[in-house]
Every structure is written in structure tokens, then in C-alpha cells.
mmCIF file of C-alpha atoms in Angstrom:
data_model
loop_
_atom_site.group_PDB
_atom_site.id
_atom_site.type_symbol
_atom_site.label_atom_id
_atom_site.label_comp_id
_atom_site.label_asym_id
_atom_site.label_seq_id
_atom_site.Cartn_x
_atom_site.Cartn_y
_atom_site.Cartn_z
ATOM 1 C CA MET Q 1 -5.647 6.710 -17.087
ATOM 2 C CA ARG Q 2 -7.149 9.394 -14.892
ATOM 3 C CA HIS Q 3 -10.690 8.475 -13.541
ATOM 4 C CA ALA Q 4 -13.007 10.776 -11.610
ATOM 5 C CA VAL Q 5 -15.571 8.957 -9.379
ATOM 6 C CA LEU Q 6 -18.440 11.194 -8.338
ATOM 7 C CA GLY Q 7 -19.935 9.979 -5.089
ATOM 8 C CA THR Q 8 -18.487 8.848 -1.839
ATOM 9 C CA GLY Q 9 -20.968 6.046 -0.940
ATOM 10 C CA VAL Q 10 -20.270 2.454 -1.049
ATOM 11 C CA VAL Q 11 -20.500 2.222 -4.906
ATOM 12 C CA GLY Q 12 -18.152 5.135 -5.339
ATOM 13 C CA ARG Q 13 -15.736 3.726 -2.835
ATOM 14 C CA THR Q 14 -15.774 0.279 -4.370
ATOM 15 C CA ILE Q 15 -15.261 1.552 -7.873
ATOM 16 C CA ALA Q 16 -12.534 3.967 -6.887
ATOM 17 C CA GLY Q 17 -10.679 1.236 -4.949
ATOM 18 C CA LYS Q 18 -10.853 -1.196 -7.892
ATOM 19 C CA LEU Q 19 -9.638 1.377 -10.394
ATOM 20 C CA SER Q 20 -6.820 2.391 -8.028
ATOM 21 C CA SER Q 21 -5.788 -1.250 -7.643
ATOM 22 C CA LEU Q 22 -5.601 -1.588 -11.372
ATOM 23 C CA GLY Q 23 -3.082 1.184 -11.485
ATOM 24 C CA HIS Q 24 -5.378 4.070 -12.522
ATOM 25 C CA GLU Q 25 -5.142 7.507 -11.077
ATOM 26 C CA VAL Q 26 -8.287 8.114 -9.163
ATOM 27 C CA VAL Q 27 -9.909 11.196 -7.595
ATOM 28 C CA VAL Q 28 -13.241 10.887 -5.892
ATOM 29 C CA GLY Q 29 -15.576 13.866 -6.197
ATOM 30 C CA THR Q 30 -17.912 15.191 -3.485
ATOM 31 C CA ARG Q 31 -20.040 18.332 -2.898
ATOM 32 C CA ASP Q 32 -17.826 19.575 0.091
ATOM 33 C CA PRO Q 33 -14.614 17.639 0.742
ATOM 34 C CA GLN Q 34 -14.021 19.108 4.148
ATOM 35 C CA ALA Q 35 -17.564 18.226 5.284
ATOM 36 C CA THR Q 36 -17.170 14.671 3.870
ATOM 37 C CA LEU Q 37 -13.898 14.091 5.748
ATOM 38 C CA ALA Q 38 -15.335 15.573 8.943
ATOM 39 C CA ARG Q 39 -18.175 13.087 9.313
ATOM 40 C CA THR Q 40 -17.539 10.629 12.026
ATOM 41 C CA GLN Q 41 -20.807 8.580 12.077
ATOM 42 C CA PRO Q 42 -21.827 5.873 9.732
ATOM 43 C CA ASP Q 43 -24.092 6.793 6.753
ATOM 44 C CA ASP Q 44 -27.716 5.849 6.380
ATOM 45 C CA TYR Q 45 -26.736 2.440 5.148
ATOM 46 C CA GLY Q 46 -24.272 1.651 8.075
ATOM 47 C CA ASN Q 47 -21.167 2.202 6.062
ATOM 48 C CA PRO Q 48 -18.324 3.693 8.019
ATOM 49 C CA PRO Q 49 -17.439 7.400 7.469
ATOM 50 C CA TYR Q 50 -15.549 8.258 4.375
ATOM 51 C CA ALA Q 51 -12.428 9.474 6.225
ATOM 52 C CA ARG Q 52 -11.793 5.867 7.489
ATOM 53 C CA TRP Q 53 -11.925 4.531 3.861
ATOM 54 C CA GLN Q 54 -9.714 7.378 2.763
ATOM 55 C CA ALA Q 55 -7.079 6.582 5.263
ATOM 56 C CA GLU Q 56 -6.996 3.090 3.868
ATOM 57 C CA HIS Q 57 -6.641 4.337 0.299
ATOM 58 C CA PRO Q 58 -4.192 7.240 0.565
ATOM 59 C CA GLN Q 59 -3.428 7.076 -3.160
ATOM 60 C CA VAL Q 60 -7.070 8.108 -3.970
ATOM 61 C CA ARG Q 61 -7.574 11.753 -3.810
ATOM 62 C CA LEU Q 62 -10.776 13.509 -2.629
ATOM 63 C CA ALA Q 63 -11.902 16.900 -4.289
ATOM 64 C CA ALA Q 64 -14.984 18.946 -5.095
ATOM 65 C CA PHE Q 65 -17.125 17.592 -7.938
ATOM 66 C CA ALA Q 66 -15.848 20.247 -10.410
ATOM 67 C CA ASP Q 67 -12.239 19.726 -9.572
ATOM 68 C CA ALA Q 68 -12.575 15.933 -9.887
ATOM 69 C CA ALA Q 69 -14.293 16.049 -13.194
ATOM 70 C CA ALA Q 70 -11.733 18.486 -14.532
ATOM 71 C CA GLN Q 71 -8.907 16.011 -13.660
ATOM 72 C CA GLY Q 72 -10.627 12.886 -14.855
ATOM 73 C CA GLU Q 73 -10.257 11.571 -18.416
ATOM 74 C CA VAL Q 74 -13.310 9.424 -17.671
ATOM 75 C CA VAL Q 75 -15.987 10.445 -15.279
ATOM 76 C CA LEU Q 76 -18.157 7.832 -13.331
ATOM 77 C CA ASN Q 77 -21.412 8.818 -11.850
ATOM 78 C CA ALA Q 78 -21.900 6.823 -8.561
ATOM 79 C CA THR Q 79 -23.996 9.471 -6.879
ATOM 80 C CA GLU Q 80 -27.652 8.928 -5.691
ATOM 81 C CA GLY Q 81 -29.772 8.871 -8.679
ATOM 82 C CA LEU Q 82 -32.287 11.588 -7.878
ATOM 83 C CA SER Q 83 -29.298 13.921 -7.168
ATOM 84 C CA SER Q 84 -27.189 12.866 -10.085
ATOM 85 C CA LEU Q 85 -28.127 15.698 -12.411
ATOM 86 C CA ARG Q 86 -27.349 18.268 -9.679
ATOM 87 C CA ALA Q 87 -24.112 16.658 -8.982
ATOM 88 C CA LEU Q 88 -23.062 16.611 -12.639
ATOM 89 C CA GLU Q 89 -24.197 20.286 -12.989
ATOM 90 C CA SER Q 90 -21.813 21.082 -10.036
ATOM 91 C CA ALA Q 91 -19.098 19.059 -11.855
ATOM 92 C CA GLY Q 92 -19.588 21.551 -14.748
ATOM 93 C CA ALA Q 93 -20.638 20.941 -18.293
ATOM 94 C CA ALA Q 94 -17.309 22.162 -19.588
ATOM 95 C CA ASN Q 95 -15.543 19.540 -17.594
ATOM 96 C CA LEU Q 96 -17.475 16.737 -19.244
ATOM 97 C CA VAL Q 97 -17.051 17.835 -22.891
ATOM 98 C CA GLY Q 98 -15.856 14.870 -25.043
ATOM 99 C CA LYS Q 99 -15.434 12.725 -22.107
ATOM 100 C CA ILE Q 100 -16.949 9.293 -21.352
ATOM 101 C CA VAL Q 101 -19.428 9.592 -18.484
ATOM 102 C CA ILE Q 102 -20.155 6.096 -17.057
ATOM 103 C CA ASP Q 103 -23.469 6.251 -15.328
ATOM 104 C CA ILE Q 104 -23.922 3.610 -12.656
ATOM 105 C CA ALA Q 105 -26.692 5.295 -10.779
ATOM 106 C CA ASN Q 106 -30.430 4.455 -10.440
ATOM 107 C CA PRO Q 107 -33.221 6.918 -10.139
ATOM 108 C CA LEU Q 108 -34.650 5.435 -6.905
ATOM 109 C CA ASP Q 109 -37.366 7.458 -5.345
ATOM 110 C CA PHE Q 110 -37.960 6.708 -1.530
ATOM 111 C CA SER Q 111 -40.763 9.328 -1.125
ATOM 112 C CA ARG Q 112 -43.347 6.610 -0.718
ATOM 113 C CA GLY Q 113 -41.261 4.470 1.520
ATOM 114 C CA MET Q 114 -39.694 1.039 0.911
ATOM 115 C CA PRO Q 115 -39.134 -0.557 -1.406
ATOM 116 C CA PRO Q 116 -38.365 2.531 -3.589
ATOM 117 C CA SER Q 117 -39.922 3.146 -6.961
ATOM 118 C CA LEU Q 118 -38.183 4.573 -10.067
ATOM 119 C CA ASP Q 119 -38.391 8.125 -11.358
ATOM 120 C CA PRO Q 120 -38.315 8.279 -14.318
ATOM 121 C CA VAL Q 121 -39.423 4.913 -15.514
ATOM 122 C CA GLY Q 122 -40.653 3.398 -18.701
ATOM 123 C CA THR Q 123 -40.634 6.238 -21.106
ATOM 124 C CA ASP Q 124 -37.358 7.770 -19.831
ATOM 125 C CA SER Q 125 -34.276 6.870 -17.864
ATOM 126 C CA LEU Q 126 -31.621 8.532 -15.808
ATOM 127 C CA GLY Q 127 -29.010 7.766 -18.418
ATOM 128 C CA GLU Q 128 -30.994 9.449 -21.053
ATOM 129 C CA GLN Q 129 -31.542 12.554 -18.764
ATOM 130 C CA ILE Q 130 -27.862 12.809 -18.295
ATOM 131 C CA GLN Q 131 -27.210 12.668 -21.999
ATOM 132 C CA ARG Q 132 -29.783 15.167 -22.844
ATOM 133 C CA ALA Q 133 -28.283 17.576 -20.184
ATOM 134 C CA PHE Q 134 -24.780 17.115 -21.258
ATOM 135 C CA THR Q 135 -24.928 16.670 -25.060
ATOM 136 C CA GLU Q 136 -21.149 16.944 -25.558
ATOM 137 C CA ALA Q 137 -20.435 14.041 -23.154
ATOM 138 C CA LYS Q 138 -20.554 10.469 -24.163
ATOM 139 C CA VAL Q 139 -22.865 8.745 -21.673
ATOM 140 C CA VAL Q 140 -22.671 5.028 -21.145
ATOM 141 C CA LYS Q 141 -24.972 3.255 -18.723
ATOM 142 C CA THR Q 142 -23.712 0.059 -17.094
ATOM 143 C CA LEU Q 143 -23.142 -1.833 -13.808
ATOM 144 C CA ASN Q 144 -26.447 -0.513 -12.241
ATOM 145 C CA THR Q 145 -28.115 -3.936 -12.066
ATOM 146 C CA MET Q 146 -25.973 -5.420 -9.325
ATOM 147 C CA ASN Q 147 -24.231 -5.038 -5.882
ATOM 148 C CA ALA Q 148 -21.185 -2.930 -5.851
ATOM 149 C CA ARG Q 149 -18.939 -5.900 -4.839
ATOM 150 C CA ILE Q 150 -20.055 -7.819 -7.947
ATOM 151 C CA MET Q 151 -19.424 -4.757 -10.274
ATOM 152 C CA VAL Q 152 -15.701 -5.147 -9.595
ATOM 153 C CA ASP Q 153 -15.624 -8.922 -8.757
ATOM 154 C CA PRO Q 154 -18.076 -10.736 -11.038
ATOM 155 C CA ALA Q 155 -16.727 -14.167 -9.926
ATOM 156 C CA ARG Q 156 -18.511 -13.727 -6.600
ATOM 157 C CA VAL Q 157 -21.616 -15.036 -8.562
ATOM 158 C CA PRO Q 158 -20.877 -18.539 -9.956
ATOM 159 C CA GLY Q 159 -21.583 -19.309 -13.447
ATOM 160 C CA ALA Q 160 -22.359 -17.088 -16.480
ATOM 161 C CA HIS Q 161 -24.097 -13.820 -15.627
ATOM 162 C CA THR Q 162 -24.575 -10.512 -17.426
ATOM 163 C CA VAL Q 163 -23.617 -6.936 -17.481
ATOM 164 C CA PHE Q 164 -25.393 -4.490 -19.840
ATOM 165 C CA VAL Q 165 -23.964 -1.530 -21.740
ATOM 166 C CA SER Q 166 -26.095 1.258 -23.292
ATOM 167 C CA GLY Q 167 -24.961 4.379 -25.064
ATOM 168 C CA ASP Q 168 -25.061 6.316 -28.257
ATOM 169 C CA ASP Q 169 -21.333 6.358 -28.955
ATOM 170 C CA ALA Q 170 -19.862 3.165 -30.199
ATOM 171 C CA GLU Q 171 -16.287 4.023 -29.335
ATOM 172 C CA ALA Q 172 -17.262 4.966 -25.839
ATOM 173 C CA LYS Q 173 -19.033 1.699 -25.359
ATOM 174 C CA ARG Q 174 -15.943 -0.165 -26.611
ATOM 175 C CA ALA Q 175 -13.794 1.654 -24.094
ATOM 176 C CA VAL Q 176 -16.216 0.910 -21.290
ATOM 177 C CA THR Q 177 -16.306 -2.749 -22.394
ATOM 178 C CA ASP Q 178 -12.542 -2.762 -22.027
ATOM 179 C CA LEU Q 179 -12.854 -1.383 -18.571
ATOM 180 C CA LEU Q 180 -15.418 -3.965 -17.569
ATOM 181 C CA ARG Q 181 -13.184 -6.727 -18.863
ATOM 182 C CA SER Q 182 -10.341 -5.365 -16.627
ATOM 183 C CA PHE Q 183 -12.823 -5.742 -13.813
ATOM 184 C CA GLY Q 184 -13.015 -9.456 -14.583
ATOM 185 C CA TRP Q 185 -16.125 -9.582 -16.764
ATOM 186 C CA PRO Q 186 -15.762 -11.968 -19.708
ATOM 187 C CA ALA Q 187 -16.440 -10.532 -23.040
ATOM 188 C CA ASP Q 188 -19.357 -13.086 -23.655
ATOM 189 C CA ASP Q 189 -21.037 -11.674 -20.469
ATOM 190 C CA ILE Q 190 -21.039 -8.083 -21.592
ATOM 191 C CA ILE Q 191 -24.096 -7.285 -23.601
ATOM 192 C CA ASP Q 192 -24.468 -4.085 -25.676
ATOM 193 C CA LEU Q 193 -28.218 -3.284 -25.470
ATOM 194 C CA GLY Q 194 -27.990 -0.418 -27.948
ATOM 195 C CA ASP Q 195 -28.322 3.367 -27.774
ATOM 196 C CA ILE Q 196 -29.000 5.313 -24.495
ATOM 197 C CA THR Q 197 -32.717 4.667 -24.641
ATOM 198 C CA THR Q 198 -31.955 1.058 -23.781
ATOM 199 C CA ALA Q 199 -30.951 2.282 -20.326
ATOM 200 C CA ARG Q 200 -34.651 2.290 -19.516
ATOM 201 C CA GLY Q 201 -34.661 -1.524 -19.543
ATOM 202 C CA ALA Q 202 -31.467 -1.736 -17.468
ATOM 203 C CA GLU Q 203 -32.915 0.629 -14.785
ATOM 204 C CA MET Q 204 -36.246 -1.243 -14.704
ATOM 205 C CA LEU Q 205 -34.463 -4.324 -13.515
ATOM 206 C CA LEU Q 206 -33.938 -2.555 -10.264
ATOM 207 C CA PRO Q 207 -37.469 -3.258 -8.828
ATOM 208 C CA ILE Q 208 -37.092 -7.030 -9.104
ATOM 209 C CA TRP Q 209 -33.318 -6.720 -7.827
ATOM 210 C CA LEU Q 210 -34.638 -5.033 -4.740
ATOM 211 C CA ARG Q 211 -37.362 -7.624 -4.095
ATOM 212 C CA LEU Q 212 -34.796 -10.371 -4.596
ATOM 213 C CA TYR Q 213 -32.658 -8.749 -2.049
ATOM 214 C CA GLY Q 214 -35.568 -8.561 0.280
ATOM 215 C CA ALA Q 215 -36.381 -12.240 -0.327
ATOM 216 C CA LEU Q 216 -32.913 -13.704 -0.135
ATOM 217 C CA GLY Q 217 -31.421 -11.367 2.460
ATOM 218 C CA HIS Q 218 -28.221 -10.770 0.527
ATOM 219 C CA ALA Q 219 -27.137 -9.007 -2.639
ATOM 220 C CA ASP Q 220 -24.687 -11.532 -4.049
ATOM 221 C CA PHE Q 221 -26.684 -12.399 -7.118
ATOM 222 C CA ASN Q 222 -27.087 -11.098 -10.662
ATOM 223 C CA PHE Q 223 -29.251 -11.585 -13.646
ATOM 224 C CA HIS Q 224 -28.413 -14.737 -15.610
ATOM 225 C CA ILE Q 225 -28.921 -15.044 -19.367
ATOM 226 C CA GLN Q 226 -28.358 -18.304 -20.907
ATOM 227 C CA LYS Q 227 -25.781 -18.323 -23.640
ATOM 228 C CA ALA Q 228 -28.014 -20.264 -25.932
ATOM 229 C CA HIS Q 229 -30.320 -17.322 -26.074
ATOM 230 C CA ARG Q 230 -27.701 -14.797 -27.126
ATOM 231 C CA SER Q 231 -27.624 -15.844 -30.904
ATOM 232 C CA ALA Q 232 -31.347 -15.339 -31.173
#
């Protein structure tokens, strides 16, 4: 299957690399491919420039947002949350019609310093904003509650832990669930929260995630839900 991963940060790279390793055809989308490849300095988080990662993954192509979205049968949003709508607008509404759009991003607002807050929060979510803006896409929110390495390798966290799925289209959620299982997520650990409005809850886990990261000094953790509670 052809996947378009929008975003060249660590999340986009990690997801793109995993998809490629599973045999999928992958194109990564960015605003300006030439500018992205020309960068020689680490990004704001200390990650090496994209060109170095690209050289290690020659089978993954880099393209402008619109070209990537046009080529992908499934589109994954791994851009920074506050710029996600602009990135998807650049990708083009026509290139998203009828497609599953997997939203991994979080609307983190750094305008007041660290730790960031959420915008929107409580009464809306980024997942909902994307669905409203692109009504003919099938938006599914997932994987936003954990470190990128855990997204594609859940066994990094021992024991049962959980990934959430939110979206209005049942068939799209089933397809995303199958993709998560191919990443190594056991079926029992994938919880369908309901329609896209339930993305509010998944996004609101981020403040405690960030504080756990600050307290523990690493990001190899995830939210645990006891199986005994799942039948309630």
C-alpha cells in the first residue's frame, strides 16, 4: 500500500521507516523538499538533519505536501499540531477525498513557555478540526499518547499497555487497527474510544505525559489500563 507521511520530524521519520520496513511504498511530505534536504544543522530537538536520515532510507521518497498526498492511499499527519491544518491545506483537499487521514499530531502551544499547553482543549480537538476542515476525508486519531519509538515498537514498554483510536468511520478505524497490529500492537491493547469527538480525551493525556517525561527523564512509558477494567 502507498502511504504519505506528512512531516519530517522524528515522528514522521519513525513512522515512515516502519512502514517502509513492512514493505509499504512510502513518500514523506514537506513544505519545501529542496530546503528540507539543504538543512545541515540538527533541528530544535537535536535530531540530525533530514538529509542524513534520507540517505539511510533511500527507498523512502521526499515530496511537497500536495505531491505526497496525491500519491498516498493513506495519509498520516505527523506535522506539528498548531501547523497541521495549514500543512493539510497545502496537501490539498482534493488529494484527501475518500482517504484515511491518520492524525498523530497534538495541538501543543508553546507560546507561554514550557511545559506547553493544548489549543484547542476540552471542548474541541485537533482531530475534530481536521475532520471539519476536510469533510470528505476519513480522519482517525491514534498514536498521539506516546513516544515515537513506542508507536512502532510497543514491546519497548513491558506488560499490557494501550493505544486509542477515534474516528467517525468504522471501516477506516478497522483499517487503522490492522495497521497498528502490523506495528506490533496486540488487538486487546487497541481501544476504540468512539467517534472523532473522543479525540479530545486522547489529546488531553498529553499534559500528564509531558510531566511524566519531566519527572522520569525518559519517554519509554505509556498509559496502562488493566484488562479487568475493559469489560466494564
